[in-house]
CSV table of C-alpha atoms and ligand atoms in Angstrom, one decimal:
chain,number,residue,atom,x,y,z
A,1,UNK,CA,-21.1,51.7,-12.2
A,2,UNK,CA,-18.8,49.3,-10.7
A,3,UNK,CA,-16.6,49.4,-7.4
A,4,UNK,CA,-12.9,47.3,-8.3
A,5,UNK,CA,-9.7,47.7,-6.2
A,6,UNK,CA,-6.7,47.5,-8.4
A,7,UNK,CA,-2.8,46.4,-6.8
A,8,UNK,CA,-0.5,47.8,-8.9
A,9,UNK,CA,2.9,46.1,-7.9
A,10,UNK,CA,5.6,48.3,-7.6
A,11,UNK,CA,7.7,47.3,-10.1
A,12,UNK,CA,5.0,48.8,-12.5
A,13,UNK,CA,6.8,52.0,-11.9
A,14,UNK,CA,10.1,50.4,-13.7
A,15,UNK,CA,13.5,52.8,-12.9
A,16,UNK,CA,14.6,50.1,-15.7
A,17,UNK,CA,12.8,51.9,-18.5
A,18,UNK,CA,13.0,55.1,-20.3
A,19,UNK,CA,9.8,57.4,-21.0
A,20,UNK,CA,8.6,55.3,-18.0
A,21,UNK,CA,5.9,58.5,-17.3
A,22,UNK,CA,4.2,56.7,-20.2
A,23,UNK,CA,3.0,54.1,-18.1
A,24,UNK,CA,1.3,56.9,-15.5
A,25,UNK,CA,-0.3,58.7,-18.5
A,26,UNK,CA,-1.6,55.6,-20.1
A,27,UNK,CA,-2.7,54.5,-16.5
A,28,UNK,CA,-4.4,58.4,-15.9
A,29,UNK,CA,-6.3,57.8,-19.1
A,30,UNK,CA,-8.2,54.5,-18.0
A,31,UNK,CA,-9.0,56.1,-14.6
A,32,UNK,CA,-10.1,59.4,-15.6
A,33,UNK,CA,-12.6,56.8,-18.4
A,34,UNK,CA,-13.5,54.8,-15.7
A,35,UNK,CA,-14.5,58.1,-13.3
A,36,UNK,CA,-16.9,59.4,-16.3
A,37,UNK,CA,-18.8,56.1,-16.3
A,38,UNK,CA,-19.1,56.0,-12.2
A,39,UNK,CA,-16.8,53.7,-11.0
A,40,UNK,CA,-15.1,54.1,-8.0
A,41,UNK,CA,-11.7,52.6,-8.3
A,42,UNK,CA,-9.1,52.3,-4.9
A,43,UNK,CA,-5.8,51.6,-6.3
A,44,UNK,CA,-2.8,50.1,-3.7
A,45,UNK,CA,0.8,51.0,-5.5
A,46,UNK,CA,3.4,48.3,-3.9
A,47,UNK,CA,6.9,49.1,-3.3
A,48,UNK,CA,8.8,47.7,-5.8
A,49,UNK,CA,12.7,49.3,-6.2
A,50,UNK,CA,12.2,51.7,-3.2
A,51,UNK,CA,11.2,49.1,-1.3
A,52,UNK,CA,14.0,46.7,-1.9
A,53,UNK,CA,16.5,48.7,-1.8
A,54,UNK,CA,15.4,49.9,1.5
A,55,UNK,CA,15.0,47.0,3.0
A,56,UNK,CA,18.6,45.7,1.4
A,57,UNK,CA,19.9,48.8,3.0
A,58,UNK,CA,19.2,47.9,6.5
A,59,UNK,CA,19.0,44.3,6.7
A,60,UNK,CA,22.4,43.8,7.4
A,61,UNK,CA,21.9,45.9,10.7
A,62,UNK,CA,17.9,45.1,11.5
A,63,UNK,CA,16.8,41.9,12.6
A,64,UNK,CA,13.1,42.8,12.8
A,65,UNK,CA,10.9,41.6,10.2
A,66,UNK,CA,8.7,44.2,11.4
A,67,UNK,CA,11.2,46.9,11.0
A,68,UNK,CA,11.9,46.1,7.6
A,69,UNK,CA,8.2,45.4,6.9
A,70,UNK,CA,7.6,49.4,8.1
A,71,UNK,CA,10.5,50.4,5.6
A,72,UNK,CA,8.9,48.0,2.7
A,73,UNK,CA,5.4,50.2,3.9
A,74,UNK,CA,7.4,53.9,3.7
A,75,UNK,CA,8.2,52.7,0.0
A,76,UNK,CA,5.1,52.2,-0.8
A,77,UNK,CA,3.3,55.6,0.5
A,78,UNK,CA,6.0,56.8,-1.8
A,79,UNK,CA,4.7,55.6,-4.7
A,80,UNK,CA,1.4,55.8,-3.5
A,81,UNK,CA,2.3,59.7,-3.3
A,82,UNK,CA,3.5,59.5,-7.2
A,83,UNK,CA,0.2,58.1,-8.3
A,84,UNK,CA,-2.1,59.8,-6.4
A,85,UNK,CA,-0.4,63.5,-6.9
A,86,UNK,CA,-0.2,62.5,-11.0
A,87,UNK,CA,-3.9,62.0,-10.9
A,88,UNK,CA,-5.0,64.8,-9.2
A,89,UNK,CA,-2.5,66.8,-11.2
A,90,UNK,CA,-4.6,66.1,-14.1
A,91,UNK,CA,-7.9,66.7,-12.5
A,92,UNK,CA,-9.2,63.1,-11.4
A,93,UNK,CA,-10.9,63.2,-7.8
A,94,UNK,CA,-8.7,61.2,-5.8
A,95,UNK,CA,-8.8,61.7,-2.0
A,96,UNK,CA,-6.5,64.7,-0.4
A,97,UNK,CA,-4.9,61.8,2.0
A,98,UNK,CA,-3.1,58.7,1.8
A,99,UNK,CA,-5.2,56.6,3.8
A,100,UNK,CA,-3.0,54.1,6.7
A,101,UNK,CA,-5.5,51.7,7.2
A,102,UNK,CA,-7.9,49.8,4.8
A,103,UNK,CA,-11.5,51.2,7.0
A,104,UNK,CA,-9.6,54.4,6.7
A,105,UNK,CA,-9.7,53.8,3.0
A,106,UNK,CA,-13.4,52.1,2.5
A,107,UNK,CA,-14.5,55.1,4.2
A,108,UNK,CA,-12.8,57.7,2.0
A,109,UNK,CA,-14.1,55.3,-0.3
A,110,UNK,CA,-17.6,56.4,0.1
A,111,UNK,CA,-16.7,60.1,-0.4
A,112,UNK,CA,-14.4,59.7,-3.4
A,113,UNK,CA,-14.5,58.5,-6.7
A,114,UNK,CA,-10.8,57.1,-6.4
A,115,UNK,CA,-8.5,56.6,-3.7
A,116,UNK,CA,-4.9,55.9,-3.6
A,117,UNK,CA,-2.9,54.2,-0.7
A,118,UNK,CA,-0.1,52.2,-0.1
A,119,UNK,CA,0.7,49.7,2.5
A,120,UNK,CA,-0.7,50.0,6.6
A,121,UNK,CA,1.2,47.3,9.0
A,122,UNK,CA,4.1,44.6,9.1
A,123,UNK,CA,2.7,41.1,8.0
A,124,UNK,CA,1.8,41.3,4.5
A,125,UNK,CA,2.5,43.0,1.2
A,126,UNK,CA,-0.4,45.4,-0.6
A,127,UNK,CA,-2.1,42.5,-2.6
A,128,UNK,CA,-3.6,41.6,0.7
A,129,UNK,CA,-4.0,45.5,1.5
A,130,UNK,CA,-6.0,45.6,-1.6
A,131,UNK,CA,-7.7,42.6,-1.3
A,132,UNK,CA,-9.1,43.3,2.4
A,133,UNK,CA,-10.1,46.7,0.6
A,134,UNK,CA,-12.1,44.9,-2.3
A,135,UNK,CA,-13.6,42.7,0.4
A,136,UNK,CA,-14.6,45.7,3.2
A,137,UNK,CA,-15.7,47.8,-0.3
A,138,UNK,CA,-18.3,44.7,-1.6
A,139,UNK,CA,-16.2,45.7,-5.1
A,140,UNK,CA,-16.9,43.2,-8.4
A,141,UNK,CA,-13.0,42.3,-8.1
A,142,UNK,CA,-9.6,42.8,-7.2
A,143,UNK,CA,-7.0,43.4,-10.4
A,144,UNK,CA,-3.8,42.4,-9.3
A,145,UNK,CA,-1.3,43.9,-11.9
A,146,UNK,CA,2.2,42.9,-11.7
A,147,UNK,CA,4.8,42.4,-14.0
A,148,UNK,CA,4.1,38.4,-15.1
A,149,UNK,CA,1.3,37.4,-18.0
A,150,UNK,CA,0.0,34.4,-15.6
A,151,UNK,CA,-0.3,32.6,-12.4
A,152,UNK,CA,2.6,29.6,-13.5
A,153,UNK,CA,3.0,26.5,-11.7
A,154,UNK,CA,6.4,27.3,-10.5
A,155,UNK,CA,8.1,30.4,-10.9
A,156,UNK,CA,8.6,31.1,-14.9
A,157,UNK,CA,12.0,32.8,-13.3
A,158,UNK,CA,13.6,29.5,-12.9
A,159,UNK,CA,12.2,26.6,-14.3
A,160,UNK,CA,11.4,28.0,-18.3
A,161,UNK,CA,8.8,25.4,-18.4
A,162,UNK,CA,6.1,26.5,-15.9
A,163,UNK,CA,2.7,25.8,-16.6
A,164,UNK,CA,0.9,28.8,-16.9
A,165,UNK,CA,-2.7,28.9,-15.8
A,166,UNK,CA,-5.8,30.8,-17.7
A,167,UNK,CA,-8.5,30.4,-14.9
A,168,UNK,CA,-7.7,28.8,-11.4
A,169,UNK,CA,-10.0,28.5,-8.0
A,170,UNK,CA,-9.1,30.2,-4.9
A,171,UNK,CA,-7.6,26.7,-3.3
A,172,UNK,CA,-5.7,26.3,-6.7
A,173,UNK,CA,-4.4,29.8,-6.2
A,174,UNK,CA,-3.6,29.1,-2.6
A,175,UNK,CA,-1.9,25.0,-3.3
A,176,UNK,CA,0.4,27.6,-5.7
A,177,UNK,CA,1.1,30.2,-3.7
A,178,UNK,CA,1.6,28.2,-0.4
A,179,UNK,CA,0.5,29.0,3.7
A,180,UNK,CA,-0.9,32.3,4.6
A,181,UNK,CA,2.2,33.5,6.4
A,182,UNK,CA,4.3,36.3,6.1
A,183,UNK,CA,8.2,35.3,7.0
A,184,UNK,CA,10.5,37.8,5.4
A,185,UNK,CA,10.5,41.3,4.5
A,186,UNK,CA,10.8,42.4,0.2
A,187,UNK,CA,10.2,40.8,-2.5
A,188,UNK,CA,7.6,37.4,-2.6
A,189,UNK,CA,5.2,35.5,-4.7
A,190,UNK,CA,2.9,36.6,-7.7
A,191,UNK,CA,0.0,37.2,-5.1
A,192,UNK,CA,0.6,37.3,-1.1
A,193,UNK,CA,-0.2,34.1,0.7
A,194,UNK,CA,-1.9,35.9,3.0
A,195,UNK,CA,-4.1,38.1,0.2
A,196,UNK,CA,-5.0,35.1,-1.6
A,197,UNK,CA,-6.1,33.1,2.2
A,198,UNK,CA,-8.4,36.4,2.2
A,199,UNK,CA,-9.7,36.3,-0.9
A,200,UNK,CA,-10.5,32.7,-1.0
A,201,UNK,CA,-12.6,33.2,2.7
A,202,UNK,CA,-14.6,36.0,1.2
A,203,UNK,CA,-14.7,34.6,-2.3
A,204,UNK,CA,-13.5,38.3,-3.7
A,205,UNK,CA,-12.5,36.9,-7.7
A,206,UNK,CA,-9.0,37.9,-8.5
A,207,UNK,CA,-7.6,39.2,-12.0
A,208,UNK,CA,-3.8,38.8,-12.1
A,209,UNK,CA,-2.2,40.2,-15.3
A,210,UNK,CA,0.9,42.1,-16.4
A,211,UNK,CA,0.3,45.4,-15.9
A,212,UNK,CA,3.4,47.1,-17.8
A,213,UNK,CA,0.3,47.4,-20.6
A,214,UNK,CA,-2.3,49.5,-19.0
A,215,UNK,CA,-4.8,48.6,-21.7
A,216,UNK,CA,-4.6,45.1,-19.8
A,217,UNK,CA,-5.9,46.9,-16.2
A,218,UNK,CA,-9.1,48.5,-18.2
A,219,UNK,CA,-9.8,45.6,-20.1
A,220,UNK,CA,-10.2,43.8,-16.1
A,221,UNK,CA,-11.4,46.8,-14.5
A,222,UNK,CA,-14.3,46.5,-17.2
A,223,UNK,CA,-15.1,43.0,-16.5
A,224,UNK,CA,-14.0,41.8,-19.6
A,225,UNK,CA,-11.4,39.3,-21.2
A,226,UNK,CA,-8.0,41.0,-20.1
A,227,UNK,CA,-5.2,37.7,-20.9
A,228,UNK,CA,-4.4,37.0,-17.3
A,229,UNK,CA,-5.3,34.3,-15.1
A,230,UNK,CA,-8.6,34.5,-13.0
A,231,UNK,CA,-9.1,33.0,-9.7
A,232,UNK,CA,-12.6,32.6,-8.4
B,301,LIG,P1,4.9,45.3,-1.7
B,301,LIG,O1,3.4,45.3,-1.5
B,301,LIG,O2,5.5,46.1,-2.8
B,301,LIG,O3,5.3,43.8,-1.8
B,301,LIG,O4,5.5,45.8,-0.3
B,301,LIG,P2,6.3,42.9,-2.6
B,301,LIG,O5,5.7,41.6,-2.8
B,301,LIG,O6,7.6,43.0,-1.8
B,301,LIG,O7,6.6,43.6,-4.0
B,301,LIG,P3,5.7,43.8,-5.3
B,301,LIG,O8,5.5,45.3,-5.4
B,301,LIG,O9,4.4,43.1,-5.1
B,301,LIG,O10,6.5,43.2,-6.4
B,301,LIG,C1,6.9,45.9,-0.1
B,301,LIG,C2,7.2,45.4,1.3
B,301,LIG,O11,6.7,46.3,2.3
B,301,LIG,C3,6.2,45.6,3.4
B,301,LIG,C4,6.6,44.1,3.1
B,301,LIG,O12,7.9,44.0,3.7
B,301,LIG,C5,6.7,44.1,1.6
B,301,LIG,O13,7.5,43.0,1.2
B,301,LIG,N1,4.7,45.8,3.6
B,301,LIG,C6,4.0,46.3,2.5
B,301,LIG,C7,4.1,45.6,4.8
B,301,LIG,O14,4.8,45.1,5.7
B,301,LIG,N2,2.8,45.8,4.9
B,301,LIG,C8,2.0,46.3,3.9
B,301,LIG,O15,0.8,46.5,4.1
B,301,LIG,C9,2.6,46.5,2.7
């Protein structure tokens, strides 16, 4: 019986891909596994395409960061809604509600086997939602699934010969990832700034992985050997 939070980024959900409803099934399977051997498992779905194209949307007319930072959190209570209505759909005892804050969620926490959420205020992205959950829930670790192998040296986007990096410690993580501050609404780094400042000051052990394999999330959820890069 273990207690892990898992982010799964947004662009998990992938409008890109066809048969992209595999992705939920396979990701139904490891939770509904992971329920039968006790776990309790919070999951925090990100905002990926909504959540862009959202915030692309209204830029031009909003100069709030906060603004757009309460559009990016609409995307992701969206998505949130997909997963958590999918699972209970097939049965799995997630909680009835969408929980806006992370106590909200620790709380529900202690009722339900799973609960599902999405993002609560301006200044951060759901790794750091997630993250404060794993920390407030004492879980073993956060996963953070999003849609790179590794934690590179610089970003694998641009410069085709970033290091990637098997095991890292938190300051490693945070030297990467840079200062624990939030600037701009949509799309940022492989882990939050601000998550990973959290997770260093509580020493909450990260998993980071490509999630677009489900089998990857079990294999962390489970504690063992899942191809990522770990951080504690
Ligand atoms: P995401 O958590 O999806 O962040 O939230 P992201 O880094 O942009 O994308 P992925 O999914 O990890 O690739 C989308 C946006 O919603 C706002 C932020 O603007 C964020 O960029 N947000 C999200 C918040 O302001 N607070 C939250 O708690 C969550």
């Amino acid at each position: 019986m273990a207690t892990v939070i898992v982010a799964l980024g947004g662009s998990l959900l992938r409008p890109e891909v066809e048969e992209r409803h595999m992705w939920l099934e396979g990701l139904i399977e490891i939770i509904r596994d992971r329920v039968a051997m006790d776990d309790r498992i919070g999951l925090v779905v990100g905002g990926g395409a909504a959540a862009r194209e959202g915030i692309s949307l209204a830029r031009p007319i909003i100069n709030s960061e906060d603004r757009l930072d309460r559009i990016g959190i609409a995307a992701t209570r969206l998505n949130a809604a997909i997963v958590r209505e999918s699972l209970a759909e097939a049965g799995i005892p997630a909680s009835g509600t969408i929980p806006h804050s992370v106590n909200e969620a620790a709380s529900l926490l202690e009722e339900r086997q799973v609960v599902v959420m999405g993002g609560t205020r301006p200044g951060h992205t759901t790794d750091a939602v997630a993250i404060r959950l794993a920390v407030a829930t004492g879980a073993e670790r956060c996963v953070i699934a999003t849609n790179v192998a590794k934690v590179h040296e610089s970003d694998p986007s641009t410069d085709p010969n970033a290091v990637a990096h098997d095991r890292l410690t938190h300051s490693q993580l945070q030297a990467i990832v840079g200062p624990a501050e939030h600037s701009r609404a949509g799309p940022s780094q492989v882990v939050d700034p601000m998550g990973a400042s959290a997770a260093a000051n509580a020493g909450m052990p990260l998993c980071i992985l490509d999630g677009r394999n489900p089998e990857s999330i079990r294999t962390a959820i489970e504690g063992g050997d899942f191809g990522g890069t770990v951080v504690e």
